[in-house]
Coordinates of C-alpha atoms in Angstrom, one line a residue:
A1 CA 67.5 15.0 -98.8
D2 CA 68.8 17.7 -96.5
L3 CA 72.3 16.7 -95.4
T4 CA 72.8 19.6 -93.0
P5 CA 74.9 18.4 -90.0
N6 CA 72.7 17.9 -86.9
V7 CA 72.5 15.8 -83.7
G8 CA 71.3 12.8 -85.7
G9 CA 73.4 10.4 -87.8
F10 CA 71.4 10.3 -91.1
W11 CA 73.3 13.1 -92.7
Y12 CA 76.7 11.4 -92.0
V13 CA 75.5 8.0 -93.4
F14 CA 73.9 9.5 -96.5
C15 CA 77.0 11.6 -97.2
L16 CA 79.1 8.4 -97.5
I17 CA 76.8 6.0 -99.4
F18 CA 76.4 5.8 -103.1
K19 CA 73.4 7.5 -104.7
R20 CA 72.0 4.3 -106.1
F21 CA 71.6 2.9 -102.6
R22 CA 70.1 6.0 -101.1
L23 CA 66.4 4.8 -101.5
L24 CA 67.2 1.5 -99.9
F25 CA 68.9 3.0 -96.9
L26 CA 66.2 5.6 -96.6
F27 CA 63.6 2.9 -96.5
V28 CA 65.5 0.7 -94.0
F29 CA 66.3 3.6 -91.6
H30 CA 62.6 4.6 -91.5
A31 CA 60.9 1.2 -91.6
H32 CA 63.0 -0.8 -89.0
V33 CA 61.4 1.2 -86.1
I34 CA 58.1 -0.5 -86.8
I35 CA 59.6 -3.9 -86.1
Y36 CA 60.1 -3.2 -82.4
V37 CA 56.5 -2.3 -81.7
V38 CA 55.0 -5.8 -81.7
P39 CA 57.7 -7.5 -79.5
I40 CA 57.5 -4.6 -76.9
H41 CA 53.7 -4.9 -76.9
C42 CA 53.8 -8.7 -76.5
R43 CA 56.4 -8.6 -73.7
L44 CA 55.4 -5.6 -71.8
G45 CA 52.5 -3.6 -73.3
R46 CA 49.6 -6.0 -72.7
F47 CA 50.4 -6.7 -69.0
G48 CA 49.2 -4.7 -66.0
R49 CA 47.8 -1.2 -65.8
V50 CA 51.1 0.5 -66.6
G51 CA 52.0 -1.9 -69.5
P52 CA 50.4 0.3 -72.3
L53 CA 52.0 3.4 -70.9
A54 CA 55.4 1.7 -70.8
A55 CA 55.0 0.5 -74.4
C56 CA 54.1 4.0 -75.6
V57 CA 57.1 5.5 -73.8
A58 CA 59.4 2.9 -75.4
A59 CA 57.9 3.7 -78.9
I60 CA 58.5 7.4 -78.4
G61 CA 62.1 6.7 -77.3
Q62 CA 62.7 4.6 -80.4
V63 CA 61.4 7.4 -82.6
H64 CA 63.7 9.8 -80.8
L65 CA 66.8 7.6 -81.3
F66 CA 66.2 7.0 -85.0
R67 CA 64.8 10.4 -86.1
A68 CA 66.4 11.9 -89.2
Y69 CA 66.6 15.4 -87.6
P70 CA 66.5 15.1 -83.8
T71 CA 66.9 18.1 -81.4
G72 CA 67.8 18.6 -77.8
C73 CA 64.1 18.8 -76.9
D74 CA 63.6 15.2 -77.8
V75 CA 66.1 14.2 -75.1
A76 CA 64.3 16.2 -72.5
C77 CA 61.0 14.7 -73.6
L78 CA 62.4 11.2 -73.4
L79 CA 63.8 11.7 -69.9
A80 CA 60.5 13.2 -68.7
L81 CA 58.6 10.2 -70.1
L82 CA 60.9 7.7 -68.5
L83 CA 60.5 9.4 -65.1
M84 CA 56.7 9.0 -65.4
L85 CA 57.2 5.4 -64.1
P86 CA 59.3 5.8 -60.9
T87 CA 59.2 2.1 -60.1
Y88 CA 61.1 1.3 -63.3
V89 CA 63.6 4.0 -62.5
V90 CA 64.2 2.6 -59.0
Q91 CA 64.6 -0.9 -60.5
C92 CA 67.3 0.5 -62.8
Q93 CA 69.3 1.6 -59.7
Q94 CA 72.4 3.7 -60.4
K95 CA 72.5 2.8 -64.1
F96 CA 69.7 5.3 -64.9
I97 CA 71.5 8.3 -63.5
L98 CA 74.8 7.3 -65.1
L99 CA 73.4 6.7 -68.6
A100 CA 71.3 9.9 -68.4
C101 CA 74.5 11.9 -67.6
V102 CA 76.4 10.2 -70.4
C103 CA 73.5 11.0 -72.8
M104 CA 73.6 14.6 -71.8
I105 CA 77.3 14.8 -72.1
G106 CA 77.1 13.4 -75.6
L107 CA 74.4 15.9 -76.5
G108 CA 76.7 18.7 -75.2
L109 CA 79.6 17.5 -77.3
C110 CA 77.6 17.9 -80.5
P111 CA 77.6 21.8 -80.7
T112 CA 81.2 21.9 -79.5
M113 CA 82.4 19.5 -82.2
A114 CA 80.2 21.3 -84.8
H115 CA 81.8 24.6 -83.9
A116 CA 85.3 23.2 -84.0
W117 CA 84.6 21.7 -87.4
L118 CA 82.6 24.4 -89.2
V119 CA 83.9 27.6 -87.6
W120 CA 87.4 26.9 -86.4
N121 CA 88.1 24.4 -89.1
A122 CA 90.0 22.4 -86.5
G123 CA 88.3 19.0 -87.2
N124 CA 86.1 17.1 -89.6
A125 CA 82.7 15.4 -89.7
N126 CA 83.9 12.5 -87.6
F127 CA 84.1 14.9 -84.6
L128 CA 80.4 15.7 -84.8
F129 CA 79.6 12.1 -85.5
L130 CA 81.5 11.1 -82.3
G131 CA 79.1 13.2 -80.2
H132 CA 76.2 11.6 -82.0
L133 CA 77.5 8.1 -81.2
V134 CA 78.0 8.9 -77.5
H135 CA 74.6 10.5 -77.2
H136 CA 72.7 7.8 -79.1
V137 CA 74.5 4.8 -77.6
A138 CA 73.9 6.1 -74.1
G139 CA 70.3 6.9 -74.9
G140 CA 69.7 3.4 -76.4
H141 CA 71.3 1.7 -73.5
L142 CA 69.2 3.8 -71.1
L143 CA 66.0 2.8 -72.9
V144 CA 67.0 -0.9 -73.0
T145 CA 67.9 -0.8 -69.3
W146 CA 64.5 0.9 -68.5
L147 CA 62.6 -1.8 -70.5
G148 CA 64.6 -4.5 -68.8
A149 CA 63.6 -3.1 -65.4
G150 CA 60.0 -3.2 -66.5
L151 CA 60.3 -6.9 -67.5
Q152 CA 62.0 -7.7 -64.2
L153 CA 59.1 -6.1 -62.3
R154 CA 56.5 -7.9 -64.4
R155 CA 58.3 -11.3 -63.8
R156 CA 58.6 -10.6 -60.1
R157 CA 54.9 -9.8 -59.8
K158 CA 54.0 -12.9 -61.7
W159 CA 56.0 -15.2 -59.5
S160 CA 54.8 -13.4 -56.4
R161 CA 51.2 -14.1 -57.4
I162 CA 52.0 -17.7 -58.1
M163 CA 53.7 -18.1 -54.7
E164 CA 50.9 -16.4 -53.0
K165 CA 48.3 -18.8 -54.5
W166 CA 50.5 -21.7 -53.6
V167 CA 51.1 -20.6 -50.0
W168 CA 47.4 -19.8 -49.5
G169 CA 46.5 -23.2 -50.9
M170 CA 48.8 -24.9 -48.4
V171 CA 47.3 -22.9 -45.6
E172 CA 43.7 -23.8 -46.6
D173 CA 44.7 -27.5 -46.8
A174 CA 46.2 -27.3 -43.4
C175 CA 43.1 -25.6 -42.0
R176 CA 40.8 -28.2 -43.6
R177 CA 42.6 -31.2 -42.1
P178 CA 41.8 -30.5 -38.4
E179 CA 38.2 -29.8 -39.4
A180 CA 38.0 -33.1 -41.2
A181 CA 39.5 -34.9 -38.2
G182 CA 37.1 -33.2 -35.9
D183 CA 34.1 -34.2 -38.0
G184 CA 35.3 -37.8 -37.9
N185 CA 35.6 -37.8 -34.1
S186 CA 32.2 -36.2 -33.7
E187 CA 30.7 -39.0 -35.8
Q188 CA 32.3 -41.7 -33.7
T189 CA 31.4 -40.3 -30.3
P190 CA 27.6 -40.8 -30.3
P191 CA 27.7 -44.6 -30.4
V192 CA 30.1 -44.7 -27.5
A193 CA 27.9 -42.4 -25.6
E194 CA 24.8 -44.5 -26.3
G195 CA 26.7 -47.6 -25.2
R196 CA 27.5 -45.9 -21.9
V197 CA 24.0 -44.8 -21.3
S198 CA 22.6 -48.3 -22.0
A199 CA 25.2 -49.9 -19.6
T200 CA 24.1 -47.5 -16.8
V201 CA 20.4 -48.3 -17.4
K202 CA 21.1 -52.0 -17.2
K203 CA 22.9 -51.6 -13.9
R204 CA 20.0 -49.6 -12.4
R205 CA 17.6 -52.3 -13.4

């Protein structure tokens, strides 16, 4: 495997593990991304018109976070995809801007730390890995916050529909009660009217 230092963290981990465990870690690092697809689809992807799009964006974000050789273009692509659903971004409030800025700062630390380590010889691999941690932790938190905003919106729409049905049901019941009372009164009035008519006829006779 290519262990050239980059923005990702695979090279750092595979430099430290023993060779007999390399295949195991390689399988785990590439296979665990598949586990998140089904829960995201069940919780968010199969609901509403934007659910499938949100699930696709989340899957692409996971691939970006756990790629073996990520680049700065992946971050730009992820931010562009997250901005495709502005309602989710608004629901995140100030967290989205804060986490996006921290993610970009961590990405900017990576070339600086790599230059200090490889060119100036003023540091070690931990410096570059620190930039990777800042970037990926902020990116992961950003993606989780974005997904949480989508779940909150779905839950809010679900309860609004339930309350709307409940309120309209109460309104319909309230409208039906006067109609039923009016029908009962109209059924009782004809005998009274007939009694009055018969009484007046008897008096005339």
